[in-house]
Each structure stands twice: as structure tokens, then as C-alpha cells.
Coordinates of N, CA and C in Angstrom, one line a residue:
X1 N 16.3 2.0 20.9 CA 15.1 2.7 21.3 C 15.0 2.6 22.9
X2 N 14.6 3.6 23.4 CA 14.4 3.2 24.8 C 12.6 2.9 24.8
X3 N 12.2 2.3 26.0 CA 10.9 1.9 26.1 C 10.0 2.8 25.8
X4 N 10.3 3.8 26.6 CA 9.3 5.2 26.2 C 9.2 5.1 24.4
X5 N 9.9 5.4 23.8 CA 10.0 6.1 23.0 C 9.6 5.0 21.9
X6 N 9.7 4.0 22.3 CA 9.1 2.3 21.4 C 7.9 2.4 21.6
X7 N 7.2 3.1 22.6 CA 6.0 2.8 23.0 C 5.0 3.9 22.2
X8 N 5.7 4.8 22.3 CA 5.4 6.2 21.5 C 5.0 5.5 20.0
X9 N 6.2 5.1 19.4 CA 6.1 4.9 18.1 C 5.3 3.8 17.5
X10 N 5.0 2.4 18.4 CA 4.3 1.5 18.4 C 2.8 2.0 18.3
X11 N 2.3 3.1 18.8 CA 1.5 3.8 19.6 C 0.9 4.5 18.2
X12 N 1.8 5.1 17.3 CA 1.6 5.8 16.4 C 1.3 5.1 15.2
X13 N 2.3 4.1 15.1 CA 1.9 3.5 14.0 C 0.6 2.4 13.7
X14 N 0.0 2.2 14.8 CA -0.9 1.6 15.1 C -2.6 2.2 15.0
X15 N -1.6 3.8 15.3 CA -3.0 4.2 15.1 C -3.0 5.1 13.7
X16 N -1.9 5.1 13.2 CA -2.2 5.2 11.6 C -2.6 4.2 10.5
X17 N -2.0 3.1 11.0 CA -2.6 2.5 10.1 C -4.1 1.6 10.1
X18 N -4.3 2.3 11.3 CA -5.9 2.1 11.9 C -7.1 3.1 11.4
X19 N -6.7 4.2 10.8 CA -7.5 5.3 10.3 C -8.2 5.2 9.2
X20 N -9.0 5.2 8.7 CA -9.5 5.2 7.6 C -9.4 6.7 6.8
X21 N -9.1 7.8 7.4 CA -8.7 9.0 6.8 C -7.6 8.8 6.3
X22 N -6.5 8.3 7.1 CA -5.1 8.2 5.8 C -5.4 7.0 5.0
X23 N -6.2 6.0 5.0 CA -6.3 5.1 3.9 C -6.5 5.8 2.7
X24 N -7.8 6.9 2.8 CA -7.9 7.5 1.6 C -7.2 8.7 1.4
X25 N -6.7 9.4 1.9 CA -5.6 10.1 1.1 C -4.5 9.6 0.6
X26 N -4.1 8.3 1.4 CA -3.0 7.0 0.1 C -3.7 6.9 -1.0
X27 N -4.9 6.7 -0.8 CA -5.9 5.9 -2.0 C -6.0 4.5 -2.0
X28 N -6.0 3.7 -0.3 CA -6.2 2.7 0.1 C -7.6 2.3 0.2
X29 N -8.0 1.3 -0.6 CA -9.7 1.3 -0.6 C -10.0 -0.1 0.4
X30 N -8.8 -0.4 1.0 CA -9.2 -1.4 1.9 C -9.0 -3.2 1.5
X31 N -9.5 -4.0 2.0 CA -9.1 -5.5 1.5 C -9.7 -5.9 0.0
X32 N -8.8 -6.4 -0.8 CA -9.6 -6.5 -1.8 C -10.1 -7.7 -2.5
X33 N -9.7 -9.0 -1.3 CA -10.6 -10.0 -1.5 C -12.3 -10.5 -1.6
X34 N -13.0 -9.8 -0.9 CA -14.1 -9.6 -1.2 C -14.7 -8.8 -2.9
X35 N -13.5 -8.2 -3.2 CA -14.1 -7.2 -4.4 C -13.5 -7.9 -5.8
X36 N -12.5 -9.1 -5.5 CA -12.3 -9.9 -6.5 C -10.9 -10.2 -6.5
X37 N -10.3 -10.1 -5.0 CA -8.6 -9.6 -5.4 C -7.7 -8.6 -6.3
X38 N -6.7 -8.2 -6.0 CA -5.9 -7.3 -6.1 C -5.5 -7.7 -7.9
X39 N -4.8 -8.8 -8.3 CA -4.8 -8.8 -10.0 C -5.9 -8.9 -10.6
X40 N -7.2 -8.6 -10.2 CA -8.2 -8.0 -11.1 C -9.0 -6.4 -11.1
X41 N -7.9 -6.2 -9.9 CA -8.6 -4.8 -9.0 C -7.4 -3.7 -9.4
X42 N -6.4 -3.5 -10.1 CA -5.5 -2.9 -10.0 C -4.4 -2.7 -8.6
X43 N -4.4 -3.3 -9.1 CA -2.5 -3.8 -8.2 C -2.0 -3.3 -9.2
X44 N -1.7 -2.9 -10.3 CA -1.0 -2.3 -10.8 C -0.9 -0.7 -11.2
X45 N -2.0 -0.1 -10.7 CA -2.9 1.5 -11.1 C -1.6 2.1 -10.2
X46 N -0.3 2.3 -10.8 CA 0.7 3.0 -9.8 C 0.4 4.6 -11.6
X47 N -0.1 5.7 -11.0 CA -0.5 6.4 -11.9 C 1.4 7.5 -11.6
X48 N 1.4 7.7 -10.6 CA 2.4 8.2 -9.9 C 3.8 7.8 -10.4
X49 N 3.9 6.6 -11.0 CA 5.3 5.6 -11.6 C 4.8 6.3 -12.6
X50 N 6.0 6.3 -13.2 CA 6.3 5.8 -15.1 C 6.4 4.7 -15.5
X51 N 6.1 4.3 -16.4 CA 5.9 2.9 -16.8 C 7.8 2.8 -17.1
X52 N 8.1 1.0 -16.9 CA 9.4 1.0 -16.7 C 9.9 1.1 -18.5
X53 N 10.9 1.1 -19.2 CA 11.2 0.8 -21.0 C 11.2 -1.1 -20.9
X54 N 10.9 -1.1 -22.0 CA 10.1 -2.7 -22.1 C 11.5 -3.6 -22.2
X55 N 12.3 -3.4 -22.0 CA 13.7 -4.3 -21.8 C 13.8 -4.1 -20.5
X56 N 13.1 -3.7 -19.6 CA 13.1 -3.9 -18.0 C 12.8 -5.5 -17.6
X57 N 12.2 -5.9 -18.1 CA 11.2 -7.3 -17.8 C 11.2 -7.9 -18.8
X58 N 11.5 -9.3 -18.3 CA 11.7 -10.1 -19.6 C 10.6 -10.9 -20.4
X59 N 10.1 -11.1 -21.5 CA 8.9 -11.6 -22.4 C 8.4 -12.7 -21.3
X60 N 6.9 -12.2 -21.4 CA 6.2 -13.2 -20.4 C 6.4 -14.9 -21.4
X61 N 6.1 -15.8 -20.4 CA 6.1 -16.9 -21.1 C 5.4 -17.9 -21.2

């Protein structure tokens, strides 16, 4: 990269993931330690995935 162009992109990504408009069109609702953490908050709500076939992962234990 040259400097310009690091600076550009440094520049951009900083202020994307600074927005709270693209949070919610991800469907980023923000930190979820206050709201109880993420394995009680859906860390898992991937609606967008297919669920994997059950020989993906091996029996919990």
C-alpha cells in the first residue's frame, strides 16, 4: 500500500465501523454484555446459514 492509500482505507474503515447505520442494516445491536452476553442473546440467530447435517459436530459431552 502506499501511505496515501493506507490512510484512505484506515480512514474508511474506521468510520464504518463507527456508524451505527451500518450496525443496523448487519443487524448489529451493539455490546452484549450488559444485555446478558452473547450465549444467552443469540450468538447463534445465523437465520441466513442452513443449519449444518448433524454428523458435522460431534455429540456434546
Amino acid at each position: 500500500f502506499t501511505p496515501f492509500f493506507a490512510k484512505v482505507k484506515s480512514k474508511t474503515v474506521v468510520s464504518l465501523y463507527n456508524n451505527p447505520l451500518v450496525w443496523r442494516h448487519f443487524g448489529y445491536e451493539g455490546e452484549s454484555f450488559s444485555k446478558g452476553g452473547y450465549i444467552n442473546r443469540g450468538f447463534d440467530d445465523l437465520t441466513w446459514l442452513p443449519d449444518p447435517p448433524a454428523d458435522a459436530s460431534p455429540p456434546a459431552a
